[in-house]
XYZ file of C-alpha atoms in Angstrom:
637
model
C 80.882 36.828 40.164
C 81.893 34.183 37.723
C 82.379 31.324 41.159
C 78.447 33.056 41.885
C 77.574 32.074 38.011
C 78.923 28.699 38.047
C 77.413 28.084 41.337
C 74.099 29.101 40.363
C 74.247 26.941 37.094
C 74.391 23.641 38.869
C 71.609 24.377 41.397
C 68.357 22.716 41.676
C 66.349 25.509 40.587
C 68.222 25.987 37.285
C 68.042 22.311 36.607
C 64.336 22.414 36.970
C 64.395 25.161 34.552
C 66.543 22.981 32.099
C 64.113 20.163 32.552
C 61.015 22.156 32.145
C 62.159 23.773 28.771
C 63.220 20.229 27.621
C 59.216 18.500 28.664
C 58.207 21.250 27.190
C 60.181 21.367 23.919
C 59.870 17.198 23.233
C 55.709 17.463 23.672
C 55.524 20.353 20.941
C 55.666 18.017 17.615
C 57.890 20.089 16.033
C 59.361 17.570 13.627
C 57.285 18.837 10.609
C 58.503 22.346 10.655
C 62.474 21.678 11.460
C 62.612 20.555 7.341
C 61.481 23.523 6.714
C 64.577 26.433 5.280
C 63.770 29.553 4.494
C 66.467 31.948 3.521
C 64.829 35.322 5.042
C 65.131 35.525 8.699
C 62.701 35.892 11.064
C 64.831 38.791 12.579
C 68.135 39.877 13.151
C 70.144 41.512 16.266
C 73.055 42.620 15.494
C 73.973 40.942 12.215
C 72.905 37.634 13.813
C 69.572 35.636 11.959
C 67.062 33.927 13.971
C 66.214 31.478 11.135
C 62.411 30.328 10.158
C 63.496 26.785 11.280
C 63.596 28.927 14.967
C 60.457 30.331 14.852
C 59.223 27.591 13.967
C 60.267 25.217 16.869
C 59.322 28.006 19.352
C 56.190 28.692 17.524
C 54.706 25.045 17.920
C 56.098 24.565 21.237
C 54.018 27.707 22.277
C 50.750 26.285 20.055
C 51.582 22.597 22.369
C 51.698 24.930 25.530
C 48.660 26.704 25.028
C 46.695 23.416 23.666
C 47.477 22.003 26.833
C 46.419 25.419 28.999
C 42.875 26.053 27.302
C 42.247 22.371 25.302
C 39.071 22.566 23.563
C 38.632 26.603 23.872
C 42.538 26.698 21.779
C 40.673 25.620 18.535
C 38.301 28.933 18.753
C 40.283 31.279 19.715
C 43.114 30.260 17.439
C 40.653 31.232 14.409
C 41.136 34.664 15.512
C 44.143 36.148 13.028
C 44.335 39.288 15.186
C 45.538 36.290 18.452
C 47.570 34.280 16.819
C 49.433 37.252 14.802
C 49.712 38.612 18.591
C 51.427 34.838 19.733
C 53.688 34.861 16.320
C 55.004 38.286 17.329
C 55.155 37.207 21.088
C 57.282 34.476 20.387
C 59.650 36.229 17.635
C 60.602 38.649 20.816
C 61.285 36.091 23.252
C 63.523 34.478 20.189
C 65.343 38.039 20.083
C 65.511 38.494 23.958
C 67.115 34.636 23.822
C 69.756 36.029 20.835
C 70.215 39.540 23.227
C 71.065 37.020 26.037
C 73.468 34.738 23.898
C 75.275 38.001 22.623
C 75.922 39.063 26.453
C 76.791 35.786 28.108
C 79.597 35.448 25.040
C 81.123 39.406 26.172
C 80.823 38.410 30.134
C 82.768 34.929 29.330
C 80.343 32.803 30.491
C 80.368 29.137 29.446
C 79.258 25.582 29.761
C 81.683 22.969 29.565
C 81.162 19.767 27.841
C 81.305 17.866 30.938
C 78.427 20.326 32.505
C 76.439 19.512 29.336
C 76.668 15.446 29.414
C 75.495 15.587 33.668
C 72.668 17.580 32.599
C 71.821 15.365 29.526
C 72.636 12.097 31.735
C 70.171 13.605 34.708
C 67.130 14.875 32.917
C 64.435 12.069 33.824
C 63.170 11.909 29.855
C 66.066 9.971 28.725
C 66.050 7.651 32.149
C 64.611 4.050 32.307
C 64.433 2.650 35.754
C 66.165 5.713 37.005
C 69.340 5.265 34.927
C 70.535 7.411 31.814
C 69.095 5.327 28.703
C 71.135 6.322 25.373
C 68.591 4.498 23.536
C 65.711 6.601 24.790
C 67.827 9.724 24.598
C 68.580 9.410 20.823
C 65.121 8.276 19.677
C 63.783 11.677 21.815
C 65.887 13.803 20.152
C 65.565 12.271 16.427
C 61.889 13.224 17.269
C 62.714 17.026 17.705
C 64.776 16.607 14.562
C 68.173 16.812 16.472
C 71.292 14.969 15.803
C 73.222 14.646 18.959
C 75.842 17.298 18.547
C 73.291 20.331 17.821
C 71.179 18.532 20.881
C 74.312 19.220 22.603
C 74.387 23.075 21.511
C 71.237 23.425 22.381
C 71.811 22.402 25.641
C 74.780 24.783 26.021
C 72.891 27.633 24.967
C 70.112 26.936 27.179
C 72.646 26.668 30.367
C 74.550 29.239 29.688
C 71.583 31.655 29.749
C 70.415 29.749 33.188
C 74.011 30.900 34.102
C 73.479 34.718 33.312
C 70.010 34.884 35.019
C 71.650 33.100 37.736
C 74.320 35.684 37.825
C 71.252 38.408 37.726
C 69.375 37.336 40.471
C 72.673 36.067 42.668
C 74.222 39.720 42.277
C 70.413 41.293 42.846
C 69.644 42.138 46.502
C 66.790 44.332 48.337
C 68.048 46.896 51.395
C 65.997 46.386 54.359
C 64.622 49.613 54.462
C 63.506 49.128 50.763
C 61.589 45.789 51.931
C 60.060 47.382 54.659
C 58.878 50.839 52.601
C 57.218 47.667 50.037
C 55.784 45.995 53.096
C 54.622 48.952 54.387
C 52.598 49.965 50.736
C 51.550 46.283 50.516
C 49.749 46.066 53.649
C 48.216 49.958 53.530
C 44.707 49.740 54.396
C 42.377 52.685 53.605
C 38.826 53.404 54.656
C 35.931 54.444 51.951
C 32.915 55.426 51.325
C 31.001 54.954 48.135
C 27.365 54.147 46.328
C 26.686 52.020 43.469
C 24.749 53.048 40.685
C 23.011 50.366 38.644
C 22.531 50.207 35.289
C 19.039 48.235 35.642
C 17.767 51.290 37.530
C 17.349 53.095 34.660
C 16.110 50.714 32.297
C 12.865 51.560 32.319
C 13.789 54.460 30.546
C 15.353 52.886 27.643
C 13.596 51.463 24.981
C 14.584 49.203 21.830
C 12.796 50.194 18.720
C 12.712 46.798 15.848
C 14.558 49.183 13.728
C 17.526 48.975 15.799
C 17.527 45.642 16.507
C 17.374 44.865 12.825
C 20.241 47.373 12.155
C 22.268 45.408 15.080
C 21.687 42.027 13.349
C 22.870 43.532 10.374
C 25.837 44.839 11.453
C 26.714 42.429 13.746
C 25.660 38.880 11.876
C 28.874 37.256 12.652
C 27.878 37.111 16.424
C 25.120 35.430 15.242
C 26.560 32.147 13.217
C 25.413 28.543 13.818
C 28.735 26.976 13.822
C 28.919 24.196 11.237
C 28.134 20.771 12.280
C 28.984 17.177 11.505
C 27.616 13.557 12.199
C 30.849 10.880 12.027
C 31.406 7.457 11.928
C 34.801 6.574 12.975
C 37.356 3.403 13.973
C 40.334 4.036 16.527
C 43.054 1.619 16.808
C 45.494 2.066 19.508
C 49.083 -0.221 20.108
C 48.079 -0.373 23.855
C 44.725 -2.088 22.885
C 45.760 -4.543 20.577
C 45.065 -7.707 22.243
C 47.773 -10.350 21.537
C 47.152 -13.669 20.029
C 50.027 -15.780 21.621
C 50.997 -14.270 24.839
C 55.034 -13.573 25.237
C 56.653 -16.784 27.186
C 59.362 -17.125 29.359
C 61.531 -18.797 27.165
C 61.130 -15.971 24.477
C 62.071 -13.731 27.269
C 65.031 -15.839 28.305
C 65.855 -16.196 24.486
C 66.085 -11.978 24.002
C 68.144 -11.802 27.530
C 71.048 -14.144 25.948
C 70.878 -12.550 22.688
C 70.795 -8.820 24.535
C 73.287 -9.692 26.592
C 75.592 -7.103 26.081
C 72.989 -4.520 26.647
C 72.856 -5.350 30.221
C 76.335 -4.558 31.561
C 76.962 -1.911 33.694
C 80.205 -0.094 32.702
C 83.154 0.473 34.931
C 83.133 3.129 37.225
C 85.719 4.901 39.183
C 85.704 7.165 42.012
C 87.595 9.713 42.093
C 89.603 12.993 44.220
C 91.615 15.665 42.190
C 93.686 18.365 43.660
C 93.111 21.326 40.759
C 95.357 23.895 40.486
C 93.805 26.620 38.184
C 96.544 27.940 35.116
C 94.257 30.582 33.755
C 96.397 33.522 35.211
C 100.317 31.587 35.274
C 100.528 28.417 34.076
C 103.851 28.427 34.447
C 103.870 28.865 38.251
C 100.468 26.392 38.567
C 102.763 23.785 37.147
C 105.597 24.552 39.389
C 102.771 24.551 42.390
C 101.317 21.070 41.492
C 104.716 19.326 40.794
C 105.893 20.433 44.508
C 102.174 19.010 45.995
C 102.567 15.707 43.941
C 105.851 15.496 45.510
C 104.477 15.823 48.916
C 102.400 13.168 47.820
C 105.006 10.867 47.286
C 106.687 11.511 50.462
C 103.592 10.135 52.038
C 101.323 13.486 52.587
C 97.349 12.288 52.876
C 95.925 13.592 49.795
C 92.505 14.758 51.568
C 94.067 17.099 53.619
C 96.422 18.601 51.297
C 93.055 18.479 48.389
C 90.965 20.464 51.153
C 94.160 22.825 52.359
C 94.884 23.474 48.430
C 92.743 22.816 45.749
C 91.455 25.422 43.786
C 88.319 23.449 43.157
C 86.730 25.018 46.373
C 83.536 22.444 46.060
C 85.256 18.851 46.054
C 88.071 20.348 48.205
C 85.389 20.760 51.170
C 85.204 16.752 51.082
C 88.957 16.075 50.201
C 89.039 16.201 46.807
C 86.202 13.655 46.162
C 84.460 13.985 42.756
C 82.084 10.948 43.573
C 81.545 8.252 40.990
C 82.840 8.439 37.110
C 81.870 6.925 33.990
C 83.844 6.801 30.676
C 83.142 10.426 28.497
C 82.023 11.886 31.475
C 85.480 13.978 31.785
C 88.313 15.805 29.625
C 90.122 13.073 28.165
C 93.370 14.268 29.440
C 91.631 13.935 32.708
C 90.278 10.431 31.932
C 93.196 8.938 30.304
C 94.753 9.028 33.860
C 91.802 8.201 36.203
C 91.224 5.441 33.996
C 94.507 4.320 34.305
C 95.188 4.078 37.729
C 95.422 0.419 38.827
C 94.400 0.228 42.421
C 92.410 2.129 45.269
C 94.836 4.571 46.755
C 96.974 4.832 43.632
C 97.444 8.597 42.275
C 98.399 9.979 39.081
C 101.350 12.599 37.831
C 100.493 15.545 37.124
C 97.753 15.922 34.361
C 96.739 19.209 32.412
C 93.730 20.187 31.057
C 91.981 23.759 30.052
C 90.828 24.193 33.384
C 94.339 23.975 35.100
C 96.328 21.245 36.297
C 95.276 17.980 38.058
C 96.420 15.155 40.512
C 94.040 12.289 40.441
C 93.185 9.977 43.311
C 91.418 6.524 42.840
C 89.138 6.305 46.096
C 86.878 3.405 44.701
C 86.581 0.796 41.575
C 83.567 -0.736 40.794
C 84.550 -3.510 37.824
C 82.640 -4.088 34.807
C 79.668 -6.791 35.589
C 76.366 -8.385 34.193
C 73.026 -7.742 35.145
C 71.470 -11.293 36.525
C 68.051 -12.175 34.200
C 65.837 -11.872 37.410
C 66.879 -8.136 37.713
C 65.979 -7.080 34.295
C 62.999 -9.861 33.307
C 59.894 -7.863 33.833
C 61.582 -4.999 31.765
C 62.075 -7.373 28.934
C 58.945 -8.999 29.361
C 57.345 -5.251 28.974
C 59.409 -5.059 25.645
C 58.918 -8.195 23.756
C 54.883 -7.250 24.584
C 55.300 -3.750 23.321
C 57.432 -4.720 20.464
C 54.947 -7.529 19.970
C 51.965 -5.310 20.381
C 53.312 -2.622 17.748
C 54.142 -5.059 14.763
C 50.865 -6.136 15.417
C 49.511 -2.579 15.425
C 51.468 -1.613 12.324
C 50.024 -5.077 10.171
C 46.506 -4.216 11.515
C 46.652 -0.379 10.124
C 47.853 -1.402 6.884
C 44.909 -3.727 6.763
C 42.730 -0.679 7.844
C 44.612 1.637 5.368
C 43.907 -0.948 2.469
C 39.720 -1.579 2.956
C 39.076 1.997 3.928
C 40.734 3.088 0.431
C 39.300 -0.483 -1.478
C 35.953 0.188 -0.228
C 35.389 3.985 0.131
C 31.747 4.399 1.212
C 32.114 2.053 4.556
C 34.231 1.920 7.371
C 32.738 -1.938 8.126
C 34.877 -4.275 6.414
C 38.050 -1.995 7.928
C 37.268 -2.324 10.916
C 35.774 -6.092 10.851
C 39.541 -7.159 9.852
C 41.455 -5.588 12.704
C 38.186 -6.701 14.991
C 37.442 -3.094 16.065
C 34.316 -1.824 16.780
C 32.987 1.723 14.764
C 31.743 4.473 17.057
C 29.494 7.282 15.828
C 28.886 11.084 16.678
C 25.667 12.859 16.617
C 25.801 16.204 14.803
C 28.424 18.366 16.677
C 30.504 21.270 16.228
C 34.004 21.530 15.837
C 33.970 22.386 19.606
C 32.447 19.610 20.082
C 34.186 16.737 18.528
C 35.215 13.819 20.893
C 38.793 12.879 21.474
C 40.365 11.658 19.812
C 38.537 13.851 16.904
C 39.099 16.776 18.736
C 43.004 16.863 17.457
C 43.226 20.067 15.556
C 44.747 17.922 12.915
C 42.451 15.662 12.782
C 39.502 18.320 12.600
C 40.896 19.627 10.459
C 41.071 16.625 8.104
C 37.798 16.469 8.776
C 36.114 19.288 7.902
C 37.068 18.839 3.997
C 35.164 18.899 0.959
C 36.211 16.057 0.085
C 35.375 14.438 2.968
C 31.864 16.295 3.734
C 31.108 16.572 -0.093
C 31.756 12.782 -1.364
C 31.088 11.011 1.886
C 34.148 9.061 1.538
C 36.467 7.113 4.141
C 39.131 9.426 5.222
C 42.663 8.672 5.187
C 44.951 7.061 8.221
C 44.950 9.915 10.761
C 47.953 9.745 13.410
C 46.039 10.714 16.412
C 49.495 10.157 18.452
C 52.259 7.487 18.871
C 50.823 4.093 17.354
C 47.429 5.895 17.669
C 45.070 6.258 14.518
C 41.587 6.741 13.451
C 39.645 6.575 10.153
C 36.705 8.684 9.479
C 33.532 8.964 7.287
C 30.898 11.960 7.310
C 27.874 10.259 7.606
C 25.545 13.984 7.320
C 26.735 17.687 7.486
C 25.085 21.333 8.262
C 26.950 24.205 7.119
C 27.356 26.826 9.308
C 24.580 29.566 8.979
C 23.360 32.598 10.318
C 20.561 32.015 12.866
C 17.158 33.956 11.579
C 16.111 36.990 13.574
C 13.500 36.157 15.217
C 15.468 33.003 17.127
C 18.078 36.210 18.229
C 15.842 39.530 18.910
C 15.648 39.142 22.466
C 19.238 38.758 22.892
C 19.868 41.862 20.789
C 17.089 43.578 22.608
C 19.157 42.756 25.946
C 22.165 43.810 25.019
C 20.475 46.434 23.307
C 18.922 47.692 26.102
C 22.222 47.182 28.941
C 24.263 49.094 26.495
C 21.437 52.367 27.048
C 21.381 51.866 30.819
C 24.959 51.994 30.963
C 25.492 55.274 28.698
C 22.206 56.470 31.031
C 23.993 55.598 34.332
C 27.404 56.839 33.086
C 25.577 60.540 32.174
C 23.815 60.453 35.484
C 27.134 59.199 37.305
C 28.538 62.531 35.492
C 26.391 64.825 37.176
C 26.206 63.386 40.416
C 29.664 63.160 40.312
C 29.724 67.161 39.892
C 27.617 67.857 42.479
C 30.406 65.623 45.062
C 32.900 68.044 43.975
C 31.244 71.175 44.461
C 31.078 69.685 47.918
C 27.778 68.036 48.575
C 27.990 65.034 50.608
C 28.162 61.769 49.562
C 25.022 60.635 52.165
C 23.083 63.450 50.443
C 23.407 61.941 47.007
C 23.140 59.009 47.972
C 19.966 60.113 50.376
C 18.341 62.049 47.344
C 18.432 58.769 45.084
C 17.194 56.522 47.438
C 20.881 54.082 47.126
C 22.309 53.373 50.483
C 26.320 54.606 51.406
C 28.746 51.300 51.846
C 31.756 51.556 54.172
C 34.531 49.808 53.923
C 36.675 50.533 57.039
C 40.388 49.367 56.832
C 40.449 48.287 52.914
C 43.203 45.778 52.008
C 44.634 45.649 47.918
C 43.511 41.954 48.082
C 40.252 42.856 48.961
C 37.840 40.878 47.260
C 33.912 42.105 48.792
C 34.936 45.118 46.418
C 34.573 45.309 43.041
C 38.193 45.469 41.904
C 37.772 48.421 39.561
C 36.320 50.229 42.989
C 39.732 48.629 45.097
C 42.036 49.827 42.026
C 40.999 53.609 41.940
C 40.953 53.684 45.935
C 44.645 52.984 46.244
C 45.558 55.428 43.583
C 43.835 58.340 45.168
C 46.434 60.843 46.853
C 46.386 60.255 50.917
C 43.735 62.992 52.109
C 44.651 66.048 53.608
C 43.942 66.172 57.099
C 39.796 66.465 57.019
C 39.713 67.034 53.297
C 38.620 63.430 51.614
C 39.567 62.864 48.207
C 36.678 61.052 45.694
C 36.766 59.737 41.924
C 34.169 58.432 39.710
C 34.414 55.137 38.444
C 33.324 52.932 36.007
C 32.858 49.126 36.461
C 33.109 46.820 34.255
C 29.780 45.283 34.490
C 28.287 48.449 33.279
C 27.105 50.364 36.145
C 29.091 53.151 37.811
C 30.460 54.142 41.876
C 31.203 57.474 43.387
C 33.942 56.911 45.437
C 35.581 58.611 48.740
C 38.757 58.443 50.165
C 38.456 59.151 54.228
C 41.910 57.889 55.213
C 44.487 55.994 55.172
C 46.261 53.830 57.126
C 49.960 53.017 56.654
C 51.539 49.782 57.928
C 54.501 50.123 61.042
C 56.904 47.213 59.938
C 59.206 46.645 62.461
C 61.475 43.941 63.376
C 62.976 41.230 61.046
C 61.235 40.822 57.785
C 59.573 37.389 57.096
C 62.057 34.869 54.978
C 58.762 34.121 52.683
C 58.204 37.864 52.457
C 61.585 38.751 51.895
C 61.523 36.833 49.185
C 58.331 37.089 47.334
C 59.805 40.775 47.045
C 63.532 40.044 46.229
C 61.897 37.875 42.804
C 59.539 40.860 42.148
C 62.722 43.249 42.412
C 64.835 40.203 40.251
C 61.949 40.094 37.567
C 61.849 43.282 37.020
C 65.419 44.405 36.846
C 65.725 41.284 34.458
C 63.497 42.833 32.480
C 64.827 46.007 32.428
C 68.344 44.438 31.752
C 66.291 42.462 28.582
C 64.598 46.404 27.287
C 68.097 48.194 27.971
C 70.033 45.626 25.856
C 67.389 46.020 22.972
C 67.640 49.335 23.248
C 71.346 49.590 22.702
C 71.320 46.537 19.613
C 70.256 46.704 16.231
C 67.138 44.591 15.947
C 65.709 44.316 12.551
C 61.927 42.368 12.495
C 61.176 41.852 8.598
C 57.332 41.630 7.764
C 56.876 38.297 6.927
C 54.232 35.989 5.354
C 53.510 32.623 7.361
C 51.760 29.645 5.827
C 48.289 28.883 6.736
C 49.461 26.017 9.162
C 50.601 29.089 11.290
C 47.831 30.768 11.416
């Protein structure tokens, strides 16, 4: 199982994985909350603590998920308490799932080696420039998460050594053929109905709305009934990427940067490499003897491919003699590297060399020296950077001119934005909803919507609206928010008034009809006696979609008739209105033959994800999981 683990660790799936949690994690802004120490946990399984500086970087990276899922809609339904308290608790048991996971992959033995965690780091595309592993870019990305490199590093391990146990779930899961064909079988059951509809606007001529009860609703109900608050703006945005420079960046300046740069440009040795591993884990003592007797066949001339592919223990690199492909420096064990690096020409091999994964003989297959990158290969990149670099001083003097007038001169945004020679842009009264971008920011709105701000009609602060992205912002007139009057809302209460008595009236009437369908009368002659025609559905599929799905849901729950007996259920729709419904048959699915590959499949992950899950409640279940109540600041709510 532990070959299936490792195996499953370094596949492109899991990588994805890896790479998705890592997009994910860098876009969440998280660097405000990592400060943050707390010294009550979050929760606790087992004696371990998921800290509040956890929660926190899961939290936001959940809010950044589900900002980008619903945009504008996030900002109203994250004013509900009752949704976000439902999020904060979602993410605190993912947090202890993680922890359950980290507990079992330590008592199985899995682990991720250092080397494992530097390919991943060099292959994720975030920390690439022109398709080549940028240390630069890597440390500035992680400084923004608040990671130094080593508990990047961690991170990394932990994350791939849970890939490795799901791996090692849904490697060692598997579905019997007859199982896949009895799930077929159920998924593609068709079954043939009968059933009429009954309305809820039938009936509503019998309901009436007295004013009584639509002034109690308003009453009641006056939070349904707000005018959200409004705002006129006036604002200035000032971006890096608009900044429009006054001397453009010349060749020379470019050529200037390239000699003083120089050493940035030079590509490193590499080596390529074979091994022939000989694994110690179980004797060392007769793995040395074994790998002094091959590197003595190597010196009496053996060809180190074959006796790599007829030996090795490395069962991946001995499949292509031995060949580890290209190396780097602190890419490998440094017992391992100390000799690779070592070896002097192509061909040359090394003595035997031990390490903690056994014992090694090295082969240099290829050297690729130490050289220069020519100025024509890297210009256009340096160009790009001088005129960034350029751009953001020039950005960075031009905010602290904004930053300056805006505070000097508090009641206009004019002068500010006539010295970085920006124009001002205005809103109409809007909502919060409604704010443009970059206003729209919950940050930002936030800011915003102050007294300060909305009471003393003052300039508003430098907002970071993103990365060398700001705006500057002045109420120019404000509405509070306010109940609308009744009269603007009585026919909307008298509609919803009136839909909530035709569907009480429906449901009573769907009562007795429904009696009289079990005593035995027809469906045709209800239906007949209330003037509502009988729909058929011959040969209904679960996906159906020309049926209501409530009507579709309750059909394939019904027990399979009994010869001529049909079986029938009342149900209520969603909409309101109601449906009699009758089972005539049913109509189960021959599978015969192979199974599909994309079928197979779609129900081996269904059978993975849920005995995943179960493996997730069963391990809770047996741990000692301790969720404290806590209090969370208002910038969690």
């Amino acid at each position: 199982m532990l070959e299936k683990i490792r195996e499953g660790s370094q596949g492109p799936a899991a990588k994805i994985i890896l790479g998705v949690v890592i997009l994910s994690f860098a876009l969440a802004g998280i660097g405000g909350y990592l400060g943050q120490t707390t010294e009550q946990a979050v929760a606790e399984v087992n004696g371990v603590k998921i800290t509040q500086m956890e929660f926190s970087r899961a939290y936001e990276n959940e809010r950044a998920r589900l900002e980008r899922q619903f945009g504008e809609y996030f900002t109203q339904i994250s004013a509900d308490p009752a949704y976000m308290a439902q999020i904060r608790s979602g993410v605190i048991d993912r947090l202890v799932q993680q922890e359950l996971q980290n507990q079992l992959a330590i008592e199985l033995g899995l682990r991720v080696s250092d080397e494992q965690v530097k390919e991943a780091i060099f292959e994720l595309p975030y920390f690439q420039l022109g398709g080549e592993f940028s240390n630069d870019r890597y440390l500035q990305l992680i400084r923004q998460m608040n990671f130094q490199p080593d508990t990047f590093r961690e991170y990394m391990r932990e994350e791939m050594t849970r890939n490795q146990l799901v791996s090692a779930v849904a490697g060692s899961d598997f579905v019997l053929d007859n199982e896949l064909k009895q799930t077929l079988a159920l998924q593609q059951q068709t079954r043939d109905i009968d059933f009429m509809l009954l309305s809820k606007e039938t009936v509503k001529g019998e309901v009436a709305v007295t004013e009584a009860e639509i002034s109690d609703y308003y009453e009641l109900n006056q939070e349904q009934f707000q005018a959200p608050e409004q705002i006129a703006l006036q604002y200035l945005e000032l971006k890096s990427d608009d900044v429009t420079l006054d001397e453009p960046v010349t060749d020379e300046q470019v050529r200037a940067y390239y000699e003083e740069n120089q050493a940035q440009y030079l590509e490193e040795e590499r080596r390529r490499v074979a091994h022939i591993l000989i694994e110690s884990a179980e004797d060392a003592q007769a793995a040395k003897q074994k790998a002094d007797a091959l590197y003595q066949q190597l010196q009496e001339g053996k060809d180190f491919a074959e006796l790599a592919s007829a030996e090795s223990d490395d069962i991946a690199s001995a499949e292509v003699g031995g060949d580890l492909d290209w190396i780097e420096r602190d890419m490998m064990e440094p017992e391992f590297e100390e000799a690779a690096f070592a070896l002097t020409n192509v061909g040359d091999f090394s003595p035997v060399v031990e390490t903690e994964f056994g014992f090694h003989i090295i082969q240099l297959t290829d050297l690729q020296a130490q050289q220069s990158k020519a100025f024509e290969e890297v210009a256009s990149e340096l160009r790009a950077e001088l005129e960034s670099t350029a751009k953001a001083n020039a950005f960075y003097e031009k905010q602290s001119q904004i930053a300056e007038l805006a505070f000097e001169v508090a009641d206009s945004l004019e002068d500010a934005a006539a010295v970085a020679d920006i124009e001002l842009k205005s809103t109409e009264l809007v909502s919060r909803m409604a704010l443009p971008a970059p206003l729209n920011d919950p940050s930002i709105a936030n800011a915003i919507f102050t007294p300060e701000l909305i009471e003393d009609r003052v300039n508003s602060e430098v907002l970071e609206a993103g990365n060398e992205h700001i705006v500057v912002v002045r109420v120019l007139d404000h509405k509070p928010a306010k109940v609308k009057p009744l009269e603007e809302v009585t026919a909307q209460i008298k509609t919803r008034l009136e839909n909530e008595k035709a569907s009480e009236l429906i449901k009573e009437k769907a009562n007795t009809l429904y009696a009289q369908l079990e005593d035995g009368k027809a469906l045709s002659d209800i239906a007949a006696a209330e003037s509502i025609e009988v729909k058929t559905e011959a040969a209904l599929k679960r996906q159906s979609f020309t049926v209501a799905p409530e009507i579709v849901q309750q059909a394939f729950k019904l027990a399979h008739p009994d010869g001529e007996q049909t079986q029938s259920a009342l149900v209520e729709l969603n909409s309101g209105d109601a449906a009699l419904l009758v089972l005539k048959a049913v109509t189960v699915a021959q599978v015969t033959g192979e199974v599909e590959p994309q079928q197979k499949q779609n129900i081996t992950m269904s059978v993975v994800n849920k005995n995943f899950l179960a493996l997730l409640g069963a391990l809770e279940s047996d741990a000692e999981v301790v969720r404290p109540t806590l209090q969370f600041s208002d910038e969690m709510q």
